[in-house]
mmCIF file of C-alpha atoms in Angstrom:
data_model
loop_
_atom_site.group_PDB
_atom_site.id
_atom_site.type_symbol
_atom_site.label_atom_id
_atom_site.label_comp_id
_atom_site.label_asym_id
_atom_site.label_seq_id
_atom_site.Cartn_x
_atom_site.Cartn_y
_atom_site.Cartn_z
ATOM 1 C CA UNK A 1 93.541 26.132 119.459
ATOM 2 C CA UNK A 2 94.474 29.358 117.676
ATOM 3 C CA UNK A 3 92.521 28.425 114.549
ATOM 4 C CA UNK A 4 89.480 27.360 116.605
ATOM 5 C CA UNK A 5 89.550 30.565 118.651
ATOM 6 C CA UNK A 6 89.805 32.741 115.547
ATOM 7 C CA UNK A 7 86.975 30.854 113.846
ATOM 8 C CA UNK A 8 84.681 31.201 116.867
ATOM 9 C CA UNK A 9 85.508 34.866 117.344
ATOM 10 C CA UNK A 10 85.549 36.104 113.760
ATOM 11 C CA UNK A 11 82.413 34.236 112.619
ATOM 12 C CA UNK A 12 80.300 35.208 115.633
ATOM 13 C CA UNK A 13 81.500 38.717 116.481
ATOM 14 C CA UNK A 14 79.605 40.407 113.597
ATOM 15 C CA UNK A 15 76.316 38.956 114.935
ATOM 16 C CA UNK A 16 76.407 40.857 118.224
ATOM 17 C CA UNK A 17 75.253 44.366 118.998
ATOM 18 C CA UNK A 18 77.881 46.733 120.375
ATOM 19 C CA UNK A 19 76.852 46.287 124.040
ATOM 20 C CA UNK A 20 77.221 42.483 123.878
ATOM 21 C CA UNK A 21 80.721 42.455 122.355
ATOM 22 C CA UNK A 22 82.641 42.762 125.704
ATOM 23 C CA UNK A 23 80.618 39.855 127.139
ATOM 24 C CA UNK A 24 81.398 37.683 124.113
ATOM 25 C CA UNK A 25 85.108 38.594 124.189
ATOM 26 C CA UNK A 26 85.122 37.693 127.896
ATOM 27 C CA UNK A 27 83.658 34.266 127.117
ATOM 28 C CA UNK A 28 86.279 33.677 124.419
ATOM 29 C CA UNK A 29 89.055 34.658 126.858
ATOM 30 C CA UNK A 30 87.645 32.211 129.429
ATOM 31 C CA UNK A 31 87.595 29.405 126.862
ATOM 32 C CA UNK A 32 91.113 30.178 125.615
ATOM 33 C CA UNK A 33 92.996 31.717 128.566
ATOM 34 C CA UNK A 34 96.202 33.526 127.674
ATOM 35 C CA UNK A 35 95.644 33.151 123.931
ATOM 36 C CA UNK A 36 96.003 36.446 122.082
ATOM 37 C CA UNK A 37 95.299 36.770 118.376
ATOM 38 C CA UNK A 38 94.748 40.108 116.601
ATOM 39 C CA UNK A 39 92.229 40.400 113.790
ATOM 40 C CA UNK A 40 93.501 39.222 110.422
ATOM 41 C CA UNK A 41 94.454 42.126 108.179
ATOM 42 C CA UNK A 42 93.966 41.707 104.441
ATOM 43 C CA UNK A 43 96.863 43.814 103.129
ATOM 44 C CA UNK A 44 95.287 44.814 99.824
ATOM 45 C CA UNK A 45 91.613 44.943 100.863
ATOM 46 C CA UNK A 46 92.247 46.925 104.049
ATOM 47 C CA UNK A 47 94.378 49.449 102.168
ATOM 48 C CA UNK A 48 91.746 49.879 99.439
ATOM 49 C CA UNK A 49 88.920 50.248 101.991
ATOM 50 C CA UNK A 50 90.835 52.860 103.995
ATOM 51 C CA UNK A 51 91.751 54.788 100.836
ATOM 52 C CA UNK A 52 88.155 54.667 99.574
ATOM 53 C CA UNK A 53 86.759 56.016 102.859
ATOM 54 C CA UNK A 54 89.282 58.862 102.861
ATOM 55 C CA UNK A 55 88.582 59.582 99.193
ATOM 56 C CA UNK A 56 84.850 59.947 99.910
ATOM 57 C CA UNK A 57 85.387 62.279 102.831
ATOM 58 C CA UNK A 58 84.794 59.857 105.703
ATOM 59 C CA UNK A 59 86.853 59.602 108.865
ATOM 60 C CA UNK A 60 88.980 56.438 108.664
ATOM 61 C CA UNK A 61 88.516 54.481 111.895
ATOM 62 C CA UNK A 62 90.693 51.370 112.037
ATOM 63 C CA UNK A 63 90.095 50.205 115.617
ATOM 64 C CA UNK A 64 88.481 46.916 116.570
ATOM 65 C CA UNK A 65 84.770 46.845 115.604
ATOM 66 C CA UNK A 66 85.072 50.314 114.067
ATOM 67 C CA UNK A 67 84.224 51.355 110.533
ATOM 68 C CA UNK A 68 87.008 49.637 108.555
ATOM 69 C CA UNK A 69 86.648 46.475 110.645
ATOM 70 C CA UNK A 70 82.885 46.462 109.975
ATOM 71 C CA UNK A 71 83.544 46.507 106.219
ATOM 72 C CA UNK A 72 85.917 43.546 106.639
ATOM 73 C CA UNK A 73 83.355 41.726 108.803
ATOM 74 C CA UNK A 74 80.736 42.174 106.075
ATOM 75 C CA UNK A 75 83.224 40.912 103.482
ATOM 76 C CA UNK A 76 84.026 37.806 105.544
ATOM 77 C CA UNK A 77 80.374 37.109 106.314
ATOM 78 C CA UNK A 78 79.361 37.321 102.667
ATOM 79 C CA UNK A 79 82.107 34.898 101.663
ATOM 80 C CA UNK A 80 80.366 32.184 103.695
ATOM 81 C CA UNK A 81 76.676 33.193 103.506
ATOM 82 C CA UNK A 82 74.373 34.152 100.666
ATOM 83 C CA UNK A 83 72.073 36.268 102.867
ATOM 84 C CA UNK A 84 73.271 38.900 105.326
ATOM 85 C CA UNK A 85 71.422 41.395 107.514
ATOM 86 C CA UNK A 86 73.068 44.723 108.346
ATOM 87 C CA UNK A 87 71.392 46.173 111.442
ATOM 88 C CA UNK A 88 71.874 49.601 112.995
ATOM 89 C CA UNK A 89 70.299 52.920 113.858
ATOM 90 C CA UNK A 90 69.488 55.476 111.181
ATOM 91 C CA UNK A 91 72.673 57.383 110.381
ATOM 92 C CA UNK A 92 74.809 54.641 111.911
ATOM 93 C CA UNK A 93 76.804 53.961 108.740
ATOM 94 C CA UNK A 94 75.079 50.868 107.293
ATOM 95 C CA UNK A 95 74.925 52.262 103.738
ATOM 96 C CA UNK A 96 78.494 53.558 104.014
ATOM 97 C CA UNK A 97 79.772 50.064 104.867
ATOM 98 C CA UNK A 98 77.843 48.374 102.042
ATOM 99 C CA UNK A 99 78.810 50.990 99.432
ATOM 100 C CA UNK A 100 82.444 51.015 100.560
ATOM 101 C CA UNK A 101 82.699 47.232 100.211
ATOM 102 C CA UNK A 102 81.160 47.356 96.724
ATOM 103 C CA UNK A 103 83.505 50.135 95.547
ATOM 104 C CA UNK A 104 86.542 48.444 97.104
ATOM 105 C CA UNK A 105 85.841 45.096 95.450
ATOM 106 C CA UNK A 106 85.364 46.870 92.114
ATOM 107 C CA UNK A 107 88.698 48.644 92.530
ATOM 108 C CA UNK A 108 90.341 45.285 93.272
ATOM 109 C CA UNK A 109 89.122 43.879 89.950
ATOM 110 C CA UNK A 110 85.817 42.220 90.865
ATOM 111 C CA UNK A 111 82.978 44.348 89.531
ATOM 112 C CA UNK A 112 80.355 44.682 92.280
ATOM 113 C CA UNK A 113 76.922 46.119 91.552
ATOM 114 C CA UNK A 114 74.269 47.105 94.098
ATOM 115 C CA UNK A 115 70.576 46.779 93.216
ATOM 116 C CA UNK A 116 68.644 48.617 95.914
ATOM 117 C CA UNK A 117 64.982 47.801 96.534
ATOM 118 C CA UNK A 118 62.643 49.367 99.089
ATOM 119 C CA UNK A 119 60.285 46.433 99.765
ATOM 120 C CA UNK A 120 57.764 48.654 101.558
ATOM 121 C CA UNK A 121 57.342 51.114 98.681
ATOM 122 C CA UNK A 122 54.891 48.862 96.835
ATOM 123 C CA UNK A 123 52.394 46.099 97.525
ATOM 124 C CA UNK A 124 53.382 42.441 97.711
ATOM 125 C CA UNK A 125 51.713 41.838 94.329
ATOM 126 C CA UNK A 126 53.750 44.662 92.767
ATOM 127 C CA UNK A 127 56.894 43.263 94.385
ATOM 128 C CA UNK A 128 56.588 39.592 93.387
ATOM 129 C CA UNK A 129 54.130 39.745 90.500
ATOM 130 C CA UNK A 130 50.511 38.703 90.163
ATOM 131 C CA UNK A 131 48.608 36.011 88.277
ATOM 132 C CA UNK A 132 45.149 37.003 87.029
ATOM 133 C CA UNK A 133 42.744 34.318 88.337
ATOM 134 C CA UNK A 134 40.453 34.596 85.313
ATOM 135 C CA UNK A 135 42.709 35.121 82.300
ATOM 136 C CA UNK A 136 45.807 33.446 83.848
ATOM 137 C CA UNK A 137 47.855 36.390 82.529
ATOM 138 C CA UNK A 138 51.077 36.917 84.445
ATOM 139 C CA UNK A 139 52.253 40.409 85.391
ATOM 140 C CA UNK A 140 55.893 40.533 86.499
ATOM 141 C CA UNK A 141 56.726 42.251 89.768
ATOM 142 C CA UNK A 142 59.617 44.569 90.558
ATOM 143 C CA UNK A 143 61.636 42.029 92.544
ATOM 144 C CA UNK A 144 60.785 39.051 90.337
ATOM 145 C CA UNK A 145 62.058 40.947 87.295
ATOM 146 C CA UNK A 146 65.274 42.092 89.025
ATOM 147 C CA UNK A 147 65.858 38.641 90.522
ATOM 148 C CA UNK A 148 65.469 36.884 87.178
ATOM 149 C CA UNK A 149 67.824 39.255 85.378
ATOM 150 C CA UNK A 150 70.551 39.135 88.037
ATOM 151 C CA UNK A 151 70.578 35.350 88.224
ATOM 152 C CA UNK A 152 71.269 34.825 84.553
ATOM 153 C CA UNK A 153 74.596 33.016 83.997
ATOM 154 C CA UNK A 154 77.680 35.200 83.682
ATOM 155 C CA UNK A 155 79.816 35.078 80.523
ATOM 156 C CA UNK A 156 82.825 32.750 80.997
ATOM 157 C CA UNK A 157 85.313 35.649 80.985
ATOM 158 C CA UNK A 158 83.383 37.848 83.441
ATOM 159 C CA UNK A 159 83.881 37.934 87.224
ATOM 160 C CA UNK A 160 81.110 39.982 88.776
ATOM 161 C CA UNK A 161 79.310 40.174 92.101
ATOM 162 C CA UNK A 162 75.728 41.401 92.376
ATOM 163 C CA UNK A 163 74.104 42.425 95.650
ATOM 164 C CA UNK A 164 70.341 42.850 96.060
ATOM 165 C CA UNK A 165 69.968 45.335 98.921
ATOM 166 C CA UNK A 166 66.568 45.398 100.652
ATOM 167 C CA UNK A 167 66.591 48.854 102.227
ATOM 168 C CA UNK A 168 63.539 48.895 104.474
ATOM 169 C CA UNK A 169 61.762 47.294 107.386
ATOM 170 C CA UNK A 170 61.466 43.511 107.436
ATOM 171 C CA UNK A 171 58.003 42.184 108.182
ATOM 172 C CA UNK A 172 56.107 38.945 107.632
ATOM 173 C CA UNK A 173 53.966 40.415 104.863
ATOM 174 C CA UNK A 174 56.687 40.603 102.210
ATOM 175 C CA UNK A 175 59.603 38.568 103.594
ATOM 176 C CA UNK A 176 57.648 35.300 103.840
ATOM 177 C CA UNK A 177 58.172 34.630 100.130
ATOM 178 C CA UNK A 178 61.925 35.035 100.646
ATOM 179 C CA UNK A 179 62.214 32.190 103.182
ATOM 180 C CA UNK A 180 63.032 29.588 100.546
ATOM 181 C CA UNK A 181 65.674 31.938 99.079
ATOM 182 C CA UNK A 182 67.378 32.575 102.408
ATOM 183 C CA UNK A 183 67.602 28.897 103.392
ATOM 184 C CA UNK A 184 69.683 26.218 101.682
ATOM 185 C CA UNK A 185 67.150 25.795 98.862
ATOM 186 C CA UNK A 186 68.059 29.216 97.392
ATOM 187 C CA UNK A 187 64.834 29.246 95.368
ATOM 188 C CA UNK A 188 62.398 32.100 94.774
ATOM 189 C CA UNK A 189 58.977 30.654 93.927
ATOM 190 C CA UNK A 190 56.651 33.089 92.170
ATOM 191 C CA UNK A 191 52.817 32.979 92.197
ATOM 192 C CA UNK A 192 52.810 31.622 88.605
ATOM 193 C CA UNK A 193 54.866 28.593 89.685
ATOM 194 C CA UNK A 194 58.156 29.844 88.215
ATOM 195 C CA UNK A 195 61.217 29.055 90.297
ATOM 196 C CA UNK A 196 64.349 31.164 90.136
ATOM 197 C CA UNK A 197 67.514 29.823 91.743
ATOM 198 C CA UNK A 198 69.908 32.155 93.543
ATOM 199 C CA UNK A 199 73.306 31.659 91.887
ATOM 200 C CA UNK A 200 76.727 32.071 93.491
ATOM 201 C CA UNK A 201 77.475 35.543 92.111
ATOM 202 C CA UNK A 202 74.271 37.023 93.607
ATOM 203 C CA UNK A 203 73.947 37.820 97.338
ATOM 204 C CA UNK A 204 71.131 39.285 99.423
ATOM 205 C CA UNK A 205 71.603 42.095 101.940
ATOM 206 C CA UNK A 206 68.879 43.297 104.299
ATOM 207 C CA UNK A 207 69.585 46.810 105.567
ATOM 208 C CA UNK A 208 67.339 47.434 108.568
ATOM 209 C CA UNK A 209 67.155 49.818 111.482
#
């Protein structure tokens, strides 16, 4: 029962907005009456995250669903999913959480690199590339070029994590081409027919308000 309760709580809690958390906790308490289980603390990761926040001049908040816990929630979510959406108001700390996780993982020995793309700063053709209908010449797009480079195999002795961060509004115009990447196919299909598979060391993060 303890394992089931923790799995239900810890995997679903990050999906809720702040106002819905008490309702969800109440449902969990109704399903598992009298069962108390504090959040799992990762001794090394939590310490590194707290030290990194303090080092960068941020207030270290260690309460439930506060800043440090949000970094841990993102870490846990990205261990099980290849695409994650971080949602919050402007100035709410989304970038702080993502950057803190990347720095903390790097300090723990797993190099983590962020590749930030504003998908609304260019047209869809400039983002994914375009195929000239007459000459059949292919012009690479910003995202197609980044995606291809990041998904190249890592050297055998290298342990690295690469995050593509889409920092901008999500709309049907540009995100439609990402559907096959975000589902279990993990394939980006370009207008020239090229298919690029999302490998295990590359993750997608959508940072939206």
